[in-house]
Amino acid sequence: MEDDKDLPACNLSFLIGHLSFFILEIRRDLLYNAKITATAHYVPKKVVTNEDLEKFLDTSDEWIRTRTGIRQRHMVEKGVATSDLAAEASRRLLERRGISASEIDCIIVATVTPDMFFPSTACILQEKIGARNAWGFDLSGACTGFVYALAAAVQFVHSGAHRKVLVAGADVMTSILNPQDRNTYVLFGDGAGVALVEPTSPGEEGILDFILRSDGSGGKYLYMPGGGSLNPPTHETVQKKMHYVHQDGRAVFKYAVVGMAEVSLEILKRNNFCASDVVLYVPHQANSRIVDAAVERMGLDKSKVVLNIDRYANTTAATIPIGLSEACERNRVRRGDLVLMASFGAGFTWGSLLLRWAA
Ligand code: COA
C-alpha cells in the first residue's frame, strides 16, 4: 500500500525535474552570447630604456633583460592620467568599429591606478569620449582586472541588458612606483587597451567560457599600503614610502607560474580542447620567464604566444588588451580562431578566458 501512495509523488518530482531542466535549456537558448567586436590600445610616447634606468638605479640592462625579458617601457609625462590613456585607446576603438561614443551602454575600467578615488575613472572616461548614454564603474583586479572586467561585460550582454560594453584595462603604474626601488621600478610601464563586447550574431560562438579566481592570503606579497582608509595619507605614510608598490617578487613569481598554467589548462580541458587547438595565447606579461614556464606546462607551441613585455614591461590591467590589440593589428588572429587569455596578479587574483574570435 505504502509503495502505491509513493508512486504518484515520485512521478511528480521526476516530471518537475525534467520540466525545470527543459525550461533552463530554453532560457539558455534565449540568452545572448557575447563576442569581442573591436580592440585598440594606446601607450604614451615617452620610451624609457633599461640603459636610461642604469643612470639613476643600481641595476643593469643585462640584469633586467635576462631576469624579466624587459628592454624598455613607456611612461607618461607629468599630468597625464589613466583616463587619458584609456580615452585615446577608446577613440581608436570607436573609429575602428565605426560607431559613435553615444552608442556605448556601459564602460568598465579595470585599473589599480584610477585618476583619483572618486569619481570613478569610468565616469571620467565617459566624459572625455562623450559616451553620454553610458553608465560605468571601475574594477580593481590588478593584473587580472581586464579578464575580470571582460567576464562582467559578458554578463551584461548575456542577460540582454546591454548591447555595447566598452571594457578598458588601463594603468599608469609609474604613478605608484618608487623610482629608488630597483626591485619594482624596472618591472612596470604605463598603457591602456580596450575591447568592445557585443552580442554574437546567429551561428557565432564568441566568448565560450571563463575561470576567475582569487586568494586573499596572497595580499601580503604585492600591495600598496598607503592612501586608503587603513593608512590615510600623512607625512608619516609618505616618509615610510607607503604610497608605492611593495612586492616580494620571488613569492609572486612562484604563485604566478602555477596559477597561470592551472587556469589555462583547466579551461581547455573543461571545454574539450587541447593546447594544439589554441591559435593565439594572450598571457599577462609580468616576466617572460613566467610566461615561458606556463607555456611549457601547457605544452603550447611558442609561436602562438603573444609576447611584448620587451617593449612595454608589465602594464598591469592594460597588458592583455594591449597584447590582443597588437595581435589583431598584425593579423595574428582570424574569425573562428580559438583564443585563450590568462592572467595572474595582486590579490592574489588570477583567471582565464576562452573565445572563438568573431570580430
Ligand atoms: N637590478 C639588479 N639587481 C636586482 C634588481 C635590479 N633591478 N632587482 C633585484 N635585484 C637583486 C636582488 O636584490 C637580489 O640580490 P641579492 O641576491 O643580493 O638579495 C638579486 O637581484 C636576485 O633577486 P631575486 O629576487 O632572486 O631575482 P629573481 O630572479 O626572482 O627576479 C623578479 C626578481 C622580481 C624579476 C621576479 O621574481 C619576478 O618577476 N617576480 C614576479 C613579480 C611581478 O612581476 N609581479 C607583478 C604582478 S604579476
mmCIF file of C-alpha atoms and ligand atoms in Angstrom:
data_model
loop_
_atom_site.group_PDB
_atom_site.id
_atom_site.type_symbol
_atom_site.label_atom_id
_atom_site.label_comp_id
_atom_site.label_asym_id
_atom_site.label_seq_id
_atom_site.Cartn_x
_atom_site.Cartn_y
_atom_site.Cartn_z
ATOM 1 C CA MET A 1 0.000 0.000 0.000
ATOM 2 C CA GLU A 2 2.750 2.444 1.028
ATOM 3 C CA ASP A 3 4.528 1.820 -2.279
ATOM 4 C CA ASP A 4 1.365 2.661 -4.206
ATOM 5 C CA LYS A 5 0.993 6.001 -2.400
ATOM 6 C CA ASP A 6 4.619 6.971 -3.089
ATOM 7 C CA LEU A 7 4.361 6.261 -6.792
ATOM 8 C CA PRO A 8 2.438 9.432 -7.870
ATOM 9 C CA ALA A 9 4.749 11.621 -5.714
ATOM 10 C CA CYS A 10 7.794 10.035 -7.337
ATOM 11 C CA ASN A 11 6.401 10.603 -10.808
ATOM 12 C CA LEU A 12 5.600 14.204 -9.960
ATOM 13 C CA SER A 13 9.101 15.071 -8.765
ATOM 14 C CA PHE A 14 10.511 13.271 -11.824
ATOM 15 C CA LEU A 15 8.251 15.396 -14.021
ATOM 16 C CA ILE A 16 9.133 18.656 -12.225
ATOM 17 C CA GLY A 17 12.826 17.791 -12.519
ATOM 18 C CA HIS A 18 12.533 17.263 -16.260
ATOM 19 C CA LEU A 19 10.386 20.338 -16.743
ATOM 20 C CA SER A 20 12.838 22.658 -14.937
ATOM 21 C CA PHE A 21 15.670 21.153 -16.997
ATOM 22 C CA PHE A 22 13.838 21.975 -20.237
ATOM 23 C CA ILE A 23 12.962 25.483 -19.003
ATOM 24 C CA LEU A 24 16.637 26.084 -18.185
ATOM 25 C CA GLU A 25 17.685 24.828 -21.606
ATOM 26 C CA ILE A 26 15.109 27.058 -23.329
ATOM 27 C CA ARG A 27 16.299 30.058 -21.234
ATOM 28 C CA ARG A 28 19.892 29.322 -22.200
ATOM 29 C CA ASP A 29 18.891 29.329 -25.884
ATOM 30 C CA LEU A 30 17.202 32.695 -25.405
ATOM 31 C CA LEU A 31 20.290 34.242 -23.788
ATOM 32 C CA TYR A 32 22.696 36.162 -25.964
ATOM 33 C CA ASN A 33 26.281 35.058 -26.370
ATOM 34 C CA ALA A 34 28.901 37.778 -26.241
ATOM 35 C CA LYS A 35 31.851 38.473 -28.518
ATOM 36 C CA ILE A 36 34.656 40.988 -28.837
ATOM 37 C CA THR A 37 33.997 43.103 -31.918
ATOM 38 C CA ALA A 38 36.930 45.538 -31.773
ATOM 39 C CA THR A 39 40.139 46.216 -29.863
ATOM 40 C CA ALA A 40 42.581 49.117 -29.629
ATOM 41 C CA HIS A 41 45.410 50.312 -27.442
ATOM 42 C CA TYR A 42 47.473 53.348 -26.627
ATOM 43 C CA VAL A 43 50.806 53.821 -24.896
ATOM 44 C CA PRO A 44 52.425 57.147 -24.077
ATOM 45 C CA LYS A 45 55.133 58.344 -26.473
ATOM 46 C CA LYS A 46 57.972 58.553 -23.944
ATOM 47 C CA VAL A 47 60.161 55.435 -24.033
ATOM 48 C CA VAL A 48 62.458 54.658 -21.110
ATOM 49 C CA THR A 49 65.087 52.013 -21.838
ATOM 50 C CA ASN A 50 66.958 49.835 -19.370
ATOM 51 C CA GLU A 51 70.054 51.942 -20.106
ATOM 52 C CA ASP A 52 68.104 55.056 -19.040
ATOM 53 C CA LEU A 53 67.381 53.355 -15.697
ATOM 54 C CA GLU A 54 71.066 52.455 -15.217
ATOM 55 C CA LYS A 55 71.731 56.194 -14.873
ATOM 56 C CA PHE A 56 69.943 56.502 -11.518
ATOM 57 C CA LEU A 57 69.345 52.947 -10.250
ATOM 58 C CA ASP A 58 71.770 50.271 -9.120
ATOM 59 C CA THR A 59 70.747 47.991 -11.973
ATOM 60 C CA SER A 60 71.860 46.940 -15.433
ATOM 61 C CA ASP A 61 70.313 46.298 -18.822
ATOM 62 C CA GLU A 62 71.748 42.790 -18.648
ATOM 63 C CA TRP A 63 70.059 42.012 -15.271
ATOM 64 C CA ILE A 64 66.680 43.358 -16.351
ATOM 65 C CA ARG A 65 66.728 41.622 -19.741
ATOM 66 C CA THR A 66 67.836 38.223 -18.522
ATOM 67 C CA ARG A 67 65.638 38.156 -15.378
ATOM 68 C CA THR A 68 62.468 39.634 -16.899
ATOM 69 C CA GLY A 69 62.671 39.942 -20.705
ATOM 70 C CA ILE A 70 62.092 43.710 -20.486
ATOM 71 C CA ARG A 71 64.123 46.070 -22.694
ATOM 72 C CA GLN A 72 62.083 49.245 -22.413
ATOM 73 C CA ARG A 73 58.777 50.620 -21.144
ATOM 74 C CA HIS A 74 56.535 53.597 -21.990
ATOM 75 C CA MET A 75 55.956 56.241 -19.336
ATOM 76 C CA VAL A 76 53.538 59.159 -19.129
ATOM 77 C CA GLU A 77 54.630 62.766 -18.870
ATOM 78 C CA LYS A 78 53.632 64.607 -15.714
ATOM 79 C CA GLY A 79 49.908 65.442 -15.665
ATOM 80 C CA VAL A 80 48.811 62.535 -17.859
ATOM 81 C CA ALA A 81 46.356 60.232 -16.093
ATOM 82 C CA THR A 82 44.968 56.733 -16.603
ATOM 83 C CA SER A 83 41.768 58.126 -18.153
ATOM 84 C CA ASP A 84 43.836 59.995 -20.784
ATOM 85 C CA LEU A 85 45.406 56.748 -21.982
ATOM 86 C CA ALA A 86 42.064 54.930 -21.874
ATOM 87 C CA ALA A 87 40.362 57.780 -23.762
ATOM 88 C CA GLU A 88 42.916 57.698 -26.565
ATOM 89 C CA ALA A 89 42.594 53.906 -26.870
ATOM 90 C CA SER A 90 38.770 54.214 -26.811
ATOM 91 C CA ARG A 91 38.734 56.834 -29.585
ATOM 92 C CA ARG A 92 40.803 54.490 -31.750
ATOM 93 C CA LEU A 93 38.401 51.638 -30.997
ATOM 94 C CA LEU A 94 35.319 53.703 -31.873
ATOM 95 C CA GLU A 95 36.900 54.664 -35.170
ATOM 96 C CA ARG A 96 37.781 51.041 -35.972
ATOM 97 C CA ARG A 97 34.263 49.822 -35.129
ATOM 98 C CA GLY A 98 32.710 52.755 -36.943
ATOM 99 C CA ILE A 99 30.347 53.721 -34.137
ATOM 100 C CA SER A 100 29.840 56.875 -32.102
ATOM 101 C CA ALA A 101 30.526 57.078 -28.366
ATOM 102 C CA SER A 102 26.837 57.695 -27.705
ATOM 103 C CA GLU A 103 26.109 54.089 -28.753
ATOM 104 C CA ILE A 104 28.019 52.682 -25.781
ATOM 105 C CA ASP A 105 25.772 51.372 -22.976
ATOM 106 C CA CYS A 106 28.317 50.652 -20.272
ATOM 107 C CA ILE A 107 32.001 51.329 -19.521
ATOM 108 C CA ILE A 108 34.093 49.130 -17.239
ATOM 109 C CA VAL A 109 37.592 50.355 -16.398
ATOM 110 C CA ALA A 110 39.938 47.795 -14.867
ATOM 111 C CA THR A 111 42.695 49.678 -13.051
ATOM 112 C CA VAL A 112 44.694 49.921 -9.838
ATOM 113 C CA THR A 113 45.748 53.465 -10.666
ATOM 114 C CA PRO A 114 42.472 55.379 -11.067
ATOM 115 C CA ASP A 115 42.820 59.101 -11.752
ATOM 116 C CA MET A 116 41.542 59.629 -8.180
ATOM 117 C CA PHE A 117 39.472 57.726 -5.602
ATOM 118 C CA PHE A 118 36.304 59.253 -6.952
ATOM 119 C CA PRO A 119 34.702 59.984 -9.299
ATOM 120 C CA SER A 120 35.441 56.673 -10.980
ATOM 121 C CA THR A 121 37.809 56.623 -13.929
ATOM 122 C CA ALA A 122 34.887 55.142 -15.882
ATOM 123 C CA CYS A 123 32.925 58.375 -15.319
ATOM 124 C CA ILE A 124 35.931 60.494 -16.278
ATOM 125 C CA LEU A 125 36.434 58.378 -19.402
ATOM 126 C CA GLN A 126 32.744 58.652 -20.248
ATOM 127 C CA GLU A 127 33.038 62.437 -20.167
ATOM 128 C CA LYS A 128 36.284 62.503 -22.175
ATOM 129 C CA ILE A 129 34.963 60.394 -25.049
ATOM 130 C CA GLY A 130 31.393 61.732 -24.926
ATOM 131 C CA ALA A 131 29.644 58.435 -24.138
ATOM 132 C CA ARG A 132 26.598 60.295 -22.860
ATOM 133 C CA ASN A 133 24.257 57.285 -22.812
ATOM 134 C CA ALA A 134 26.573 55.011 -20.837
ATOM 135 C CA TRP A 135 26.977 54.246 -17.172
ATOM 136 C CA GLY A 136 30.093 52.677 -15.764
ATOM 137 C CA PHE A 137 32.325 51.623 -12.923
ATOM 138 C CA ASP A 138 35.933 50.840 -12.046
ATOM 139 C CA LEU A 139 37.070 47.337 -11.278
ATOM 140 C CA SER A 140 40.079 46.619 -9.079
ATOM 141 C CA GLY A 141 41.537 43.278 -10.082
ATOM 142 C CA ALA A 142 45.185 44.312 -10.550
ATOM 143 C CA CYS A 143 46.831 42.362 -13.390
ATOM 144 C CA THR A 144 43.723 40.148 -13.730
ATOM 145 C CA GLY A 145 41.458 43.214 -13.892
ATOM 146 C CA PHE A 146 40.837 43.044 -17.625
ATOM 147 C CA VAL A 147 39.857 39.363 -17.538
ATOM 148 C CA TYR A 148 37.502 40.053 -14.606
ATOM 149 C CA ALA A 149 36.052 43.049 -16.474
ATOM 150 C CA LEU A 150 35.510 41.080 -19.680
ATOM 151 C CA ALA A 151 33.667 38.406 -17.700
ATOM 152 C CA ALA A 152 31.480 41.110 -16.123
ATOM 153 C CA ALA A 153 30.753 42.615 -19.552
ATOM 154 C CA VAL A 154 29.731 39.189 -20.829
ATOM 155 C CA GLN A 155 27.029 39.042 -18.116
ATOM 156 C CA PHE A 156 25.501 42.367 -19.200
ATOM 157 C CA VAL A 157 25.346 41.199 -22.808
ATOM 158 C CA HIS A 158 24.273 37.668 -21.874
ATOM 159 C CA SER A 159 21.268 38.934 -19.920
ATOM 160 C CA GLY A 160 20.230 41.252 -22.726
ATOM 161 C CA ALA A 161 20.712 44.330 -20.516
ATOM 162 C CA HIS A 162 23.350 45.888 -22.796
ATOM 163 C CA ARG A 163 24.458 45.593 -26.406
ATOM 164 C CA LYS A 164 27.715 47.568 -26.357
ATOM 165 C CA VAL A 165 30.040 47.362 -23.347
ATOM 166 C CA LEU A 166 33.394 49.132 -23.523
ATOM 167 C CA VAL A 167 35.973 47.283 -21.428
ATOM 168 C CA ALA A 168 39.212 49.100 -20.665
ATOM 169 C CA GLY A 169 42.349 47.911 -18.937
ATOM 170 C CA ALA A 170 44.443 50.964 -18.120
ATOM 171 C CA ASP A 171 47.191 51.785 -15.661
ATOM 172 C CA VAL A 172 49.746 54.473 -15.000
ATOM 173 C CA MET A 173 51.922 52.268 -12.828
ATOM 174 C CA THR A 174 54.690 54.869 -12.734
ATOM 175 C CA SER A 175 52.409 56.963 -10.502
ATOM 176 C CA ILE A 176 52.782 54.386 -7.705
ATOM 177 C CA LEU A 177 56.369 53.200 -8.210
ATOM 178 C CA ASN A 178 59.326 54.245 -6.070
ATOM 179 C CA PRO A 179 61.984 55.475 -8.530
ATOM 180 C CA GLN A 180 64.658 54.482 -5.990
ATOM 181 C CA ASP A 181 63.472 50.871 -5.654
ATOM 182 C CA ARG A 182 65.189 48.684 -8.240
ATOM 183 C CA ASN A 183 63.059 45.700 -7.151
ATOM 184 C CA THR A 184 59.893 47.242 -8.586
ATOM 185 C CA TYR A 185 60.729 50.304 -10.704
ATOM 186 C CA VAL A 186 62.254 48.327 -13.568
ATOM 187 C CA LEU A 187 59.263 45.977 -13.904
ATOM 188 C CA PHE A 188 56.342 48.185 -14.898
ATOM 189 C CA GLY A 189 55.197 50.570 -17.637
ATOM 190 C CA ASP A 190 52.139 52.696 -18.498
ATOM 191 C CA GLY A 191 49.450 51.952 -21.094
ATOM 192 C CA ALA A 192 45.827 51.246 -21.951
ATOM 193 C CA GLY A 193 43.935 48.694 -24.009
ATOM 194 C CA VAL A 194 40.223 48.444 -24.780
ATOM 195 C CA ALA A 195 37.773 45.916 -26.190
ATOM 196 C CA LEU A 196 34.143 46.263 -27.236
ATOM 197 C CA VAL A 197 31.820 43.460 -26.126
ATOM 198 C CA GLU A 198 28.600 42.939 -28.104
ATOM 199 C CA PRO A 199 26.052 40.143 -28.692
ATOM 200 C CA THR A 200 27.004 37.453 -31.188
ATOM 201 C CA SER A 201 25.199 37.039 -34.489
ATOM 202 C CA PRO A 202 23.384 33.748 -35.176
ATOM 203 C CA GLY A 203 25.861 30.906 -35.600
ATOM 204 C CA GLU A 204 28.729 32.684 -33.857
ATOM 205 C CA GLU A 205 30.224 31.295 -30.655
ATOM 206 C CA GLY A 206 32.113 34.312 -29.280
ATOM 207 C CA ILE A 207 33.211 34.114 -25.645
ATOM 208 C CA LEU A 208 32.953 30.468 -24.632
ATOM 209 C CA ASP A 209 33.997 30.310 -21.004
ATOM 210 C CA PHE A 210 35.991 31.933 -18.210
ATOM 211 C CA ILE A 211 37.570 30.955 -14.911
ATOM 212 C CA LEU A 212 38.005 33.639 -12.259
ATOM 213 C CA ARG A 213 39.899 33.049 -9.018
ATOM 214 C CA SER A 214 41.227 34.982 -6.036
ATOM 215 C CA ASP A 215 43.104 34.142 -2.845
ATOM 216 C CA GLY A 216 43.302 36.979 -0.329
ATOM 217 C CA SER A 217 46.051 35.253 1.625
ATOM 218 C CA GLY A 218 48.413 36.360 -1.170
ATOM 219 C CA GLY A 219 47.748 40.052 -0.489
ATOM 220 C CA LYS A 220 50.866 40.419 1.640
ATOM 221 C CA TYR A 221 53.167 39.666 -1.304
ATOM 222 C CA LEU A 222 52.101 42.539 -3.565
ATOM 223 C CA TYR A 223 50.337 45.648 -2.326
ATOM 224 C CA MET A 224 50.334 49.405 -1.854
ATOM 225 C CA PRO A 225 49.656 50.065 1.848
ATOM 226 C CA GLY A 226 49.109 53.837 1.895
ATOM 227 C CA GLY A 227 46.351 56.170 0.791
ATOM 228 C CA GLY A 228 43.274 54.100 1.623
ATOM 229 C CA SER A 229 41.067 54.027 4.715
ATOM 230 C CA LEU A 230 43.579 51.899 6.633
ATOM 231 C CA ASN A 231 46.516 54.252 6.179
ATOM 232 C CA PRO A 232 45.191 57.638 5.007
ATOM 233 C CA PRO A 233 47.895 59.934 3.651
ATOM 234 C CA THR A 234 50.029 61.648 6.304
ATOM 235 C CA HIS A 235 53.638 62.854 6.469
ATOM 236 C CA GLU A 236 54.424 59.511 8.077
ATOM 237 C CA THR A 237 52.902 57.407 5.280
ATOM 238 C CA VAL A 238 54.905 59.444 2.770
ATOM 239 C CA GLN A 239 58.137 59.117 4.769
ATOM 240 C CA LYS A 240 57.606 55.362 5.082
ATOM 241 C CA LYS A 241 57.073 55.134 1.314
ATOM 242 C CA MET A 242 53.628 53.593 1.818
ATOM 243 C CA HIS A 243 52.217 55.117 -1.372
ATOM 244 C CA TYR A 244 54.411 52.905 -3.517
ATOM 245 C CA VAL A 245 54.132 49.298 -4.737
ATOM 246 C CA HIS A 246 55.645 46.773 -2.318
ATOM 247 C CA GLN A 247 56.414 43.329 -3.616
ATOM 248 C CA ASP A 248 58.001 40.026 -2.682
ATOM 249 C CA GLY A 249 58.960 39.231 -6.267
ATOM 250 C CA ARG A 250 60.122 35.679 -5.640
ATOM 251 C CA ALA A 251 56.841 34.687 -3.931
ATOM 252 C CA VAL A 252 54.703 36.284 -6.654
ATOM 253 C CA PHE A 253 56.797 34.539 -9.296
ATOM 254 C CA LYS A 254 56.151 31.088 -7.834
ATOM 255 C CA TYR A 255 52.389 31.535 -7.480
ATOM 256 C CA ALA A 256 52.083 33.173 -10.917
ATOM 257 C CA VAL A 257 53.724 30.265 -12.751
ATOM 258 C CA VAL A 258 51.379 27.734 -11.145
ATOM 259 C CA GLY A 259 48.239 29.919 -11.332
ATOM 260 C CA MET A 260 48.563 30.908 -14.983
ATOM 261 C CA ALA A 261 49.158 27.342 -16.145
ATOM 262 C CA GLU A 262 46.400 25.944 -13.898
ATOM 263 C CA VAL A 263 43.586 28.142 -15.232
ATOM 264 C CA SER A 264 44.832 27.844 -18.817
ATOM 265 C CA LEU A 265 44.830 24.052 -18.749
ATOM 266 C CA GLU A 266 41.587 23.788 -16.792
ATOM 267 C CA ILE A 267 39.563 25.957 -19.160
ATOM 268 C CA LEU A 268 40.809 23.997 -22.178
ATOM 269 C CA LYS A 269 40.050 20.661 -20.543
ATOM 270 C CA ARG A 270 36.528 21.510 -19.449
ATOM 271 C CA ASN A 271 35.698 22.731 -22.957
ATOM 272 C CA ASN A 272 37.183 19.595 -24.541
ATOM 273 C CA PHE A 273 40.070 21.385 -26.219
ATOM 274 C CA CYS A 274 43.786 20.725 -26.047
ATOM 275 C CA ALA A 275 46.733 23.108 -26.331
ATOM 276 C CA SER A 276 47.151 22.411 -30.051
ATOM 277 C CA ASP A 277 43.617 23.783 -30.698
ATOM 278 C CA VAL A 278 44.669 27.233 -29.428
ATOM 279 C CA VAL A 279 45.616 29.648 -32.225
ATOM 280 C CA LEU A 280 46.511 32.611 -30.005
ATOM 281 C CA TYR A 281 47.535 32.662 -26.345
ATOM 282 C CA VAL A 282 47.492 36.109 -24.727
ATOM 283 C CA PRO A 283 49.079 35.776 -21.290
ATOM 284 C CA HIS A 284 49.688 38.506 -18.758
ATOM 285 C CA GLN A 285 53.240 39.817 -19.109
ATOM 286 C CA ALA A 286 54.889 40.244 -15.709
ATOM 287 C CA ASN A 287 58.032 38.351 -16.596
ATOM 288 C CA SER A 288 58.906 36.441 -19.777
ATOM 289 C CA ARG A 289 60.133 33.576 -17.574
ATOM 290 C CA ILE A 290 56.651 33.283 -16.004
ATOM 291 C CA VAL A 291 55.104 33.111 -19.487
ATOM 292 C CA ASP A 292 57.703 30.571 -20.672
ATOM 293 C CA ALA A 293 57.082 28.339 -17.662
ATOM 294 C CA ALA A 294 53.288 28.447 -18.126
ATOM 295 C CA VAL A 295 53.599 27.773 -21.864
ATOM 296 C CA GLU A 296 55.895 24.822 -21.176
ATOM 297 C CA ARG A 297 53.470 23.338 -18.622
ATOM 298 C CA MET A 298 50.671 23.656 -21.174
ATOM 299 C CA GLY A 299 52.744 22.099 -23.951
ATOM 300 C CA LEU A 300 51.839 25.020 -26.204
ATOM 301 C CA ASP A 301 53.717 25.946 -29.364
ATOM 302 C CA LYS A 302 55.653 29.175 -28.610
ATOM 303 C CA SER A 303 54.712 30.700 -31.972
ATOM 304 C CA LYS A 304 51.120 31.027 -30.674
ATOM 305 C CA VAL A 305 52.098 33.183 -27.710
ATOM 306 C CA VAL A 306 51.759 36.976 -27.625
ATOM 307 C CA LEU A 307 54.922 38.317 -26.002
ATOM 308 C CA ASN A 308 55.528 42.071 -25.946
ATOM 309 C CA ILE A 309 56.997 42.521 -22.474
ATOM 310 C CA ASP A 310 60.301 43.569 -24.099
ATOM 311 C CA ARG A 311 58.651 46.788 -25.330
ATOM 312 C CA TYR A 312 56.055 47.584 -22.669
ATOM 313 C CA ALA A 313 57.126 45.829 -19.428
ATOM 314 C CA ASN A 314 54.199 44.971 -17.132
ATOM 315 C CA THR A 315 51.334 47.404 -17.771
ATOM 316 C CA THR A 316 49.086 45.662 -15.187
ATOM 317 C CA ALA A 317 45.409 45.742 -16.326
ATOM 318 C CA ALA A 318 46.421 47.052 -19.757
ATOM 319 C CA THR A 319 48.690 44.137 -20.588
ATOM 320 C CA ILE A 320 46.186 41.667 -22.044
ATOM 321 C CA PRO A 321 44.144 44.178 -24.103
ATOM 322 C CA ILE A 322 47.353 45.697 -25.492
ATOM 323 C CA GLY A 323 48.523 42.206 -26.462
ATOM 324 C CA LEU A 324 45.180 41.365 -28.042
ATOM 325 C CA SER A 325 45.014 44.672 -29.921
ATOM 326 C CA GLU A 326 48.548 44.259 -31.290
ATOM 327 C CA ALA A 327 47.785 40.681 -32.344
ATOM 328 C CA CYS A 328 44.756 41.960 -34.316
ATOM 329 C CA GLU A 329 46.782 44.737 -35.933
ATOM 330 C CA ARG A 330 49.357 42.154 -37.005
ATOM 331 C CA ASN A 331 46.679 39.791 -38.385
ATOM 332 C CA ARG A 332 47.654 37.060 -35.952
ATOM 333 C CA VAL A 333 44.007 36.188 -35.330
ATOM 334 C CA ARG A 334 41.191 35.377 -37.775
ATOM 335 C CA ARG A 335 37.455 34.662 -37.485
ATOM 336 C CA GLY A 336 36.870 31.287 -35.888
ATOM 337 C CA ASP A 337 40.305 31.075 -34.234
ATOM 338 C CA LEU A 338 40.421 29.798 -30.661
ATOM 339 C CA VAL A 339 41.918 32.489 -28.411
ATOM 340 C CA LEU A 340 42.944 31.951 -24.802
ATOM 341 C CA MET A 341 43.840 34.670 -22.281
ATOM 342 C CA ALA A 342 45.277 34.088 -18.819
ATOM 343 C CA SER A 343 46.442 36.364 -16.075
ATOM 344 C CA PHE A 344 47.798 36.486 -12.544
ATOM 345 C CA GLY A 345 48.215 39.448 -10.225
ATOM 346 C CA ALA A 346 47.932 41.128 -6.853
ATOM 347 C CA GLY A 347 45.261 39.841 -4.528
ATOM 348 C CA PHE A 348 46.148 37.202 -5.482
ATOM 349 C CA THR A 349 43.821 37.262 -8.467
ATOM 350 C CA TRP A 350 44.013 35.023 -11.491
ATOM 351 C CA GLY A 351 41.840 33.796 -14.303
ATOM 352 C CA SER A 352 41.457 32.717 -17.899
ATOM 353 C CA LEU A 353 39.003 33.372 -20.705
ATOM 354 C CA LEU A 354 38.419 31.309 -23.837
ATOM 355 C CA LEU A 355 36.782 32.581 -27.012
ATOM 356 C CA ARG A 356 36.244 31.980 -30.687
ATOM 357 C CA TRP A 357 37.363 35.115 -32.480
ATOM 358 C CA ALA A 358 34.295 36.636 -34.131
ATOM 359 C CA ALA A 359 35.298 40.223 -34.983
HETATM 360 N N1 COA B 1 68.770 45.161 -10.826
HETATM 361 C C1 COA B 1 69.779 44.445 -10.303
HETATM 362 N N2 COA B 1 69.611 43.598 -9.273
HETATM 363 C C2 COA B 1 68.376 43.459 -8.775
HETATM 364 C C3 COA B 1 67.286 44.169 -9.286
HETATM 365 C C4 COA B 1 67.520 45.056 -10.352
HETATM 366 N N3 COA B 1 66.549 45.793 -10.914
HETATM 367 N N4 COA B 1 66.198 43.815 -8.607
HETATM 368 C C5 COA B 1 66.567 42.900 -7.687
HETATM 369 N N5 COA B 1 67.885 42.694 -7.787
HETATM 370 C C6 COA B 1 68.721 41.803 -6.994
HETATM 371 C C7 COA B 1 68.073 41.402 -5.696
HETATM 372 O O1 COA B 1 68.307 42.402 -4.735
HETATM 373 C C8 COA B 1 68.784 40.099 -5.387
HETATM 374 O O2 COA B 1 70.005 40.425 -4.782
HETATM 375 P P1 COA B 1 70.556 39.569 -3.544
HETATM 376 O O3 COA B 1 70.691 38.167 -4.073
HETATM 377 O O4 COA B 1 71.828 40.238 -3.244
HETATM 378 O O5 COA B 1 69.494 39.705 -2.496
HETATM 379 C C9 COA B 1 69.080 39.526 -6.755
HETATM 380 O O6 COA B 1 68.899 40.563 -7.708
HETATM 381 C C10 COA B 1 68.196 38.345 -7.168
HETATM 382 O O7 COA B 1 66.879 38.601 -6.740
HETATM 383 P P2 COA B 1 65.731 37.544 -6.986
HETATM 384 O O8 COA B 1 64.524 38.017 -6.287
HETATM 385 O O9 COA B 1 66.198 36.163 -6.707
HETATM 386 O O10 COA B 1 65.563 37.633 -8.555
HETATM 387 P P3 COA B 1 64.549 36.855 -9.429
HETATM 388 O O11 COA B 1 65.281 36.043 -10.414
HETATM 389 O O12 COA B 1 63.479 36.180 -8.626
HETATM 390 O O13 COA B 1 63.824 38.040 -10.208
HETATM 391 C C11 COA B 1 61.841 39.379 -10.176
HETATM 392 C C12 COA B 1 63.136 39.038 -9.490
HETATM 393 C C13 COA B 1 61.111 40.456 -9.388
HETATM 394 C C14 COA B 1 62.160 39.877 -11.572
HETATM 395 C C15 COA B 1 60.975 38.098 -10.297
HETATM 396 O O14 COA B 1 60.898 37.455 -9.056
HETATM 397 C C16 COA B 1 59.583 38.380 -10.796
HETATM 398 O O15 COA B 1 59.391 38.743 -11.934
HETATM 399 N N6 COA B 1 58.581 38.178 -9.977
HETATM 400 C C17 COA B 1 57.205 38.418 -10.374
HETATM 401 C C18 COA B 1 56.845 39.756 -9.936
HETATM 402 C C19 COA B 1 55.865 40.506 -10.812
HETATM 403 O O16 COA B 1 56.144 40.837 -11.902
HETATM 404 N N7 COA B 1 54.715 40.814 -10.290
HETATM 405 C C20 COA B 1 53.768 41.672 -10.900
HETATM 406 C C21 COA B 1 52.397 41.181 -10.814
HETATM 407 S S1 COA B 1 52.170 39.605 -11.501
#
